Amino acid sequence: MLNSGGLIIDHGWLRVLGSGTDQLPDVVSRSKPEQGLVVTAFDILGGHFVWGVSTPGARPTIHYFGPDTLEYEDLDQGYADWLAAMVGGATTDFYRELRWDGWQTEVAATPLDQGIHLWPPPSTVEGKDLNTVARSRMNLAELVSYYSGLE
């Protein structure tokens, strides 16, 4: 996304990185080339997407690290297919278990450099019902780091 700060999808739930803005980092500064990973997007809950190779010689695919599983899941999609799906509305099904009643208003009011911290976290039994957990805004980079150590 040359010459684009990034894409904001689904009321701001998904922030696809581009050349960056004053509130959104650029794709180059967030990526980990020494690990063969390009960080492509962050979501409002601190989850993130990376584009990379799972096994040597394989084609690069998008992987998601979610706050509910705390591990990477290979989505078996290339970047273009993943991006087309997300822009086309795939976020509805993809995030079905990570949304609460009225999330649209809360997410739309959250600045791009912030995310929503859930307590207890969705990776715990107590944190599975997102209608009952505490939610607070938090710096997005800190939230991503909180879940995954990605800095």
PDB file of C-alpha atoms in Angstrom:
ATOM      1  CA  MET A   1       0.000   0.000   0.000  1.00  0.00           C
ATOM      2  CA  LEU A   2       2.541   2.501  -1.176  1.00  0.00           C
ATOM      3  CA  ASN A   3       1.493   6.094  -0.491  1.00  0.00           C
ATOM      4  CA  SER A   4      -1.330   4.945   1.779  1.00  0.00           C
ATOM      5  CA  GLY A   5      -1.194   5.344   5.550  1.00  0.00           C
ATOM      6  CA  GLY A   6      -3.127   2.101   5.833  1.00  0.00           C
ATOM      7  CA  LEU A   7      -6.650   0.724   5.615  1.00  0.00           C
ATOM      8  CA  ILE A   8      -9.229   0.911   8.381  1.00  0.00           C
ATOM      9  CA  ILE A   9     -11.760  -1.927   8.103  1.00  0.00           C
ATOM     10  CA  ASP A  10     -15.006  -2.703   9.940  1.00  0.00           C
ATOM     11  CA  HIS A  11     -15.484   0.429  12.086  1.00  0.00           C
ATOM     12  CA  GLY A  12     -11.746   0.401  12.875  1.00  0.00           C
ATOM     13  CA  TRP A  13     -11.634  -3.191  14.151  1.00  0.00           C
ATOM     14  CA  LEU A  14      -8.861  -4.062  11.697  1.00  0.00           C
ATOM     15  CA  ARG A  15      -5.976  -1.677  10.907  1.00  0.00           C
ATOM     16  CA  VAL A  16      -4.027  -2.816   7.837  1.00  0.00           C
ATOM     17  CA  LEU A  17      -0.582  -1.235   7.798  1.00  0.00           C
ATOM     18  CA  GLY A  18       0.694   0.845   4.913  1.00  0.00           C
ATOM     19  CA  SER A  19       3.126   3.766   4.902  1.00  0.00           C
ATOM     20  CA  GLY A  20       1.925   4.904   8.337  1.00  0.00           C
ATOM     21  CA  THR A  21       0.229   7.941   9.832  1.00  0.00           C
ATOM     22  CA  ASP A  22       0.621   9.907  13.039  1.00  0.00           C
ATOM     23  CA  GLN A  23      -1.549   7.235  14.772  1.00  0.00           C
ATOM     24  CA  LEU A  24      -0.753   4.116  12.762  1.00  0.00           C
ATOM     25  CA  PRO A  25       2.753   2.628  12.354  1.00  0.00           C
ATOM     26  CA  ASP A  26       4.189   1.865   8.953  1.00  0.00           C
ATOM     27  CA  VAL A  27       4.519  -1.716   7.761  1.00  0.00           C
ATOM     28  CA  VAL A  28       8.319  -1.580   7.517  1.00  0.00           C
ATOM     29  CA  SER A  29       8.955  -0.387  11.079  1.00  0.00           C
ATOM     30  CA  ARG A  30       6.732  -3.108  12.591  1.00  0.00           C
ATOM     31  CA  SER A  31       8.034  -6.034  10.525  1.00  0.00           C
ATOM     32  CA  LYS A  32      10.647  -8.565  11.560  1.00  0.00           C
ATOM     33  CA  PRO A  33      12.762  -9.263   8.449  1.00  0.00           C
ATOM     34  CA  GLU A  34      15.291 -11.291  10.462  1.00  0.00           C
ATOM     35  CA  GLN A  35      12.427 -13.676  11.258  1.00  0.00           C
ATOM     36  CA  GLY A  36      11.049 -13.556   7.717  1.00  0.00           C
ATOM     37  CA  LEU A  37       7.836 -11.871   8.877  1.00  0.00           C
ATOM     38  CA  VAL A  38       5.979  -8.868   7.549  1.00  0.00           C
ATOM     39  CA  VAL A  39       3.460  -7.527  10.060  1.00  0.00           C
ATOM     40  CA  THR A  40       0.468  -6.637   7.909  1.00  0.00           C
ATOM     41  CA  ALA A  41      -2.266  -5.617  10.366  1.00  0.00           C
ATOM     42  CA  PHE A  42      -3.361  -5.157  13.963  1.00  0.00           C
ATOM     43  CA  ASP A  43      -6.837  -5.619  15.302  1.00  0.00           C
ATOM     44  CA  ILE A  44      -8.551  -3.641  18.043  1.00  0.00           C
ATOM     45  CA  LEU A  45      -7.931  -6.377  20.641  1.00  0.00           C
ATOM     46  CA  GLY A  46      -4.172  -6.615  20.125  1.00  0.00           C
ATOM     47  CA  GLY A  47      -4.237  -9.519  17.696  1.00  0.00           C
ATOM     48  CA  HIS A  48      -2.046  -9.218  14.637  1.00  0.00           C
ATOM     49  CA  PHE A  49      -1.501 -10.659  11.195  1.00  0.00           C
ATOM     50  CA  VAL A  50       1.884 -11.509   9.712  1.00  0.00           C
ATOM     51  CA  TRP A  51       2.853 -12.619   6.228  1.00  0.00           C
ATOM     52  CA  GLY A  52       5.590 -15.215   6.189  1.00  0.00           C
ATOM     53  CA  VAL A  53       6.697 -18.742   5.394  1.00  0.00           C
ATOM     54  CA  SER A  54       5.681 -21.584   7.722  1.00  0.00           C
ATOM     55  CA  THR A  55       8.183 -24.088   6.371  1.00  0.00           C
ATOM     56  CA  PRO A  56      11.250 -23.580   4.171  1.00  0.00           C
ATOM     57  CA  GLY A  57      10.356 -23.613   0.500  1.00  0.00           C
ATOM     58  CA  ALA A  58       6.640 -23.003   1.077  1.00  0.00           C
ATOM     59  CA  ARG A  59       4.847 -19.985  -0.318  1.00  0.00           C
ATOM     60  CA  PRO A  60       4.306 -17.119   2.140  1.00  0.00           C
ATOM     61  CA  THR A  61       0.880 -17.057   3.812  1.00  0.00           C
ATOM     62  CA  ILE A  62      -0.942 -14.897   6.326  1.00  0.00           C
ATOM     63  CA  HIS A  63      -0.865 -16.026   9.971  1.00  0.00           C
ATOM     64  CA  TYR A  64      -3.007 -14.640  12.780  1.00  0.00           C
ATOM     65  CA  PHE A  65      -1.968 -14.318  16.411  1.00  0.00           C
ATOM     66  CA  GLY A  66      -5.115 -13.857  18.464  1.00  0.00           C
ATOM     67  CA  PRO A  67      -5.687 -12.771  22.055  1.00  0.00           C
ATOM     68  CA  ASP A  68      -8.005 -15.752  22.503  1.00  0.00           C
ATOM     69  CA  THR A  69      -5.549 -18.500  21.473  1.00  0.00           C
ATOM     70  CA  LEU A  70      -2.148 -16.863  22.125  1.00  0.00           C
ATOM     71  CA  GLU A  71      -0.614 -18.692  19.170  1.00  0.00           C
ATOM     72  CA  TYR A  72      -0.217 -18.243  15.438  1.00  0.00           C
ATOM     73  CA  GLU A  73      -2.750 -19.807  13.101  1.00  0.00           C
ATOM     74  CA  ASP A  74      -1.809 -20.223   9.444  1.00  0.00           C
ATOM     75  CA  LEU A  75      -4.784 -18.937   7.437  1.00  0.00           C
ATOM     76  CA  ASP A  76      -3.427 -20.605   4.284  1.00  0.00           C
ATOM     77  CA  GLN A  77      -4.050 -17.456   2.240  1.00  0.00           C
ATOM     78  CA  GLY A  78      -1.636 -15.222   0.430  1.00  0.00           C
ATOM     79  CA  TYR A  79      -1.636 -11.519   1.237  1.00  0.00           C
ATOM     80  CA  ALA A  80      -3.821 -10.439  -1.694  1.00  0.00           C
ATOM     81  CA  ASP A  81      -6.463 -13.106  -1.010  1.00  0.00           C
ATOM     82  CA  TRP A  82      -6.501 -12.292   2.709  1.00  0.00           C
ATOM     83  CA  LEU A  83      -6.795  -8.546   2.106  1.00  0.00           C
ATOM     84  CA  ALA A  84      -9.580  -9.001  -0.459  1.00  0.00           C
ATOM     85  CA  ALA A  85     -11.480 -11.194   2.002  1.00  0.00           C
ATOM     86  CA  MET A  86     -11.122  -8.723   4.875  1.00  0.00           C
ATOM     87  CA  VAL A  87     -12.155  -5.742   2.753  1.00  0.00           C
ATOM     88  CA  GLY A  88     -15.030  -7.859   1.420  1.00  0.00           C
ATOM     89  CA  GLY A  89     -16.517  -8.498   4.856  1.00  0.00           C
ATOM     90  CA  ALA A  90     -14.766 -11.627   6.153  1.00  0.00           C
ATOM     91  CA  THR A  91     -14.167  -9.895   9.485  1.00  0.00           C
ATOM     92  CA  THR A  92     -17.744 -10.698  10.496  1.00  0.00           C
ATOM     93  CA  ASP A  93     -17.160 -14.459  10.549  1.00  0.00           C
ATOM     94  CA  PHE A  94     -13.475 -14.283  11.449  1.00  0.00           C
ATOM     95  CA  TYR A  95     -14.098 -12.305  14.646  1.00  0.00           C
ATOM     96  CA  ARG A  96     -17.491 -13.781  15.570  1.00  0.00           C
ATOM     97  CA  GLU A  97     -16.224 -15.154  18.931  1.00  0.00           C
ATOM     98  CA  LEU A  98     -14.344 -11.953  19.813  1.00  0.00           C
ATOM     99  CA  ARG A  99     -17.194  -9.444  19.668  1.00  0.00           C
ATOM    100  CA  TRP A 100     -19.668  -8.184  22.216  1.00  0.00           C
ATOM    101  CA  ASP A 101     -23.028  -6.432  22.002  1.00  0.00           C
ATOM    102  CA  GLY A 102     -22.528  -2.844  20.815  1.00  0.00           C
ATOM    103  CA  TRP A 103     -18.900  -3.320  19.787  1.00  0.00           C
ATOM    104  CA  GLN A 104     -19.322  -1.120  16.685  1.00  0.00           C
ATOM    105  CA  THR A 105     -19.828   2.112  18.646  1.00  0.00           C
ATOM    106  CA  GLU A 106     -17.005   1.400  21.080  1.00  0.00           C
ATOM    107  CA  VAL A 107     -14.560   0.427  18.334  1.00  0.00           C
ATOM    108  CA  ALA A 108     -15.416   3.407  16.099  1.00  0.00           C
ATOM    109  CA  ALA A 109     -14.712   5.783  19.017  1.00  0.00           C
ATOM    110  CA  THR A 110     -11.273   4.268  19.693  1.00  0.00           C
ATOM    111  CA  PRO A 111      -8.323   6.205  18.186  1.00  0.00           C
ATOM    112  CA  LEU A 112      -6.156   4.262  15.738  1.00  0.00           C
ATOM    113  CA  ASP A 113      -3.170   4.229  18.080  1.00  0.00           C
ATOM    114  CA  GLN A 114      -5.250   2.564  20.799  1.00  0.00           C
ATOM    115  CA  GLY A 115      -6.855  -0.819  21.217  1.00  0.00           C
ATOM    116  CA  ILE A 116      -9.314  -2.323  23.665  1.00  0.00           C
ATOM    117  CA  HIS A 117      -7.896  -4.340  26.522  1.00  0.00           C
ATOM    118  CA  LEU A 118     -10.177  -7.065  27.868  1.00  0.00           C
ATOM    119  CA  TRP A 119     -10.068  -8.304  31.451  1.00  0.00           C
ATOM    120  CA  PRO A 120     -10.131 -11.152  32.064  1.00  0.00           C
ATOM    121  CA  PRO A 121      -8.442 -11.892  28.725  1.00  0.00           C
ATOM    122  CA  PRO A 122     -10.309 -13.923  26.097  1.00  0.00           C
ATOM    123  CA  SER A 123      -7.714 -16.693  26.414  1.00  0.00           C
ATOM    124  CA  THR A 124      -9.125 -17.571  29.846  1.00  0.00           C
ATOM    125  CA  VAL A 125     -12.324 -19.409  30.734  1.00  0.00           C
ATOM    126  CA  GLU A 126     -13.541 -16.321  32.612  1.00  0.00           C
ATOM    127  CA  GLY A 127     -12.860 -14.107  29.593  1.00  0.00           C
ATOM    128  CA  LYS A 128     -14.861 -16.041  26.996  1.00  0.00           C
ATOM    129  CA  ASP A 129     -18.107 -14.042  27.433  1.00  0.00           C
ATOM    130  CA  LEU A 130     -17.069 -10.655  26.077  1.00  0.00           C
ATOM    131  CA  ASN A 131     -20.337  -9.079  27.192  1.00  0.00           C
ATOM    132  CA  THR A 132     -19.250  -9.489  30.826  1.00  0.00           C
ATOM    133  CA  VAL A 133     -15.526  -8.638  30.752  1.00  0.00           C
ATOM    134  CA  ALA A 134     -14.082  -5.238  31.628  1.00  0.00           C
ATOM    135  CA  ARG A 135     -12.940  -3.237  28.621  1.00  0.00           C
ATOM    136  CA  SER A 136     -10.543  -0.294  28.619  1.00  0.00           C
ATOM    137  CA  ARG A 137      -8.544   1.581  26.017  1.00  0.00           C
ATOM    138  CA  MET A 138      -4.835   0.994  25.894  1.00  0.00           C
ATOM    139  CA  ASN A 139      -1.960   2.015  23.625  1.00  0.00           C
ATOM    140  CA  LEU A 140      -2.166  -0.422  20.694  1.00  0.00           C
ATOM    141  CA  ALA A 141       1.576  -1.185  20.558  1.00  0.00           C
ATOM    142  CA  GLU A 142       1.531  -2.019  24.273  1.00  0.00           C
ATOM    143  CA  LEU A 143      -1.574  -4.170  23.836  1.00  0.00           C
ATOM    144  CA  VAL A 144      -0.002  -6.155  20.995  1.00  0.00           C
ATOM    145  CA  SER A 145       3.142  -6.587  23.087  1.00  0.00           C
ATOM    146  CA  TYR A 146       1.067  -7.655  26.102  1.00  0.00           C
ATOM    147  CA  TYR A 147      -0.359 -10.597  24.177  1.00  0.00           C
ATOM    148  CA  SER A 148       2.542 -11.623  22.010  1.00  0.00           C
ATOM    149  CA  GLY A 149       5.767  -9.874  22.844  1.00  0.00           C
ATOM    150  CA  LEU A 150       5.799  -8.370  19.329  1.00  0.00           C
ATOM    151  CA  GLU A 151       7.439  -4.959  19.557  1.00  0.00           C
TER     152      GLU A 151
END
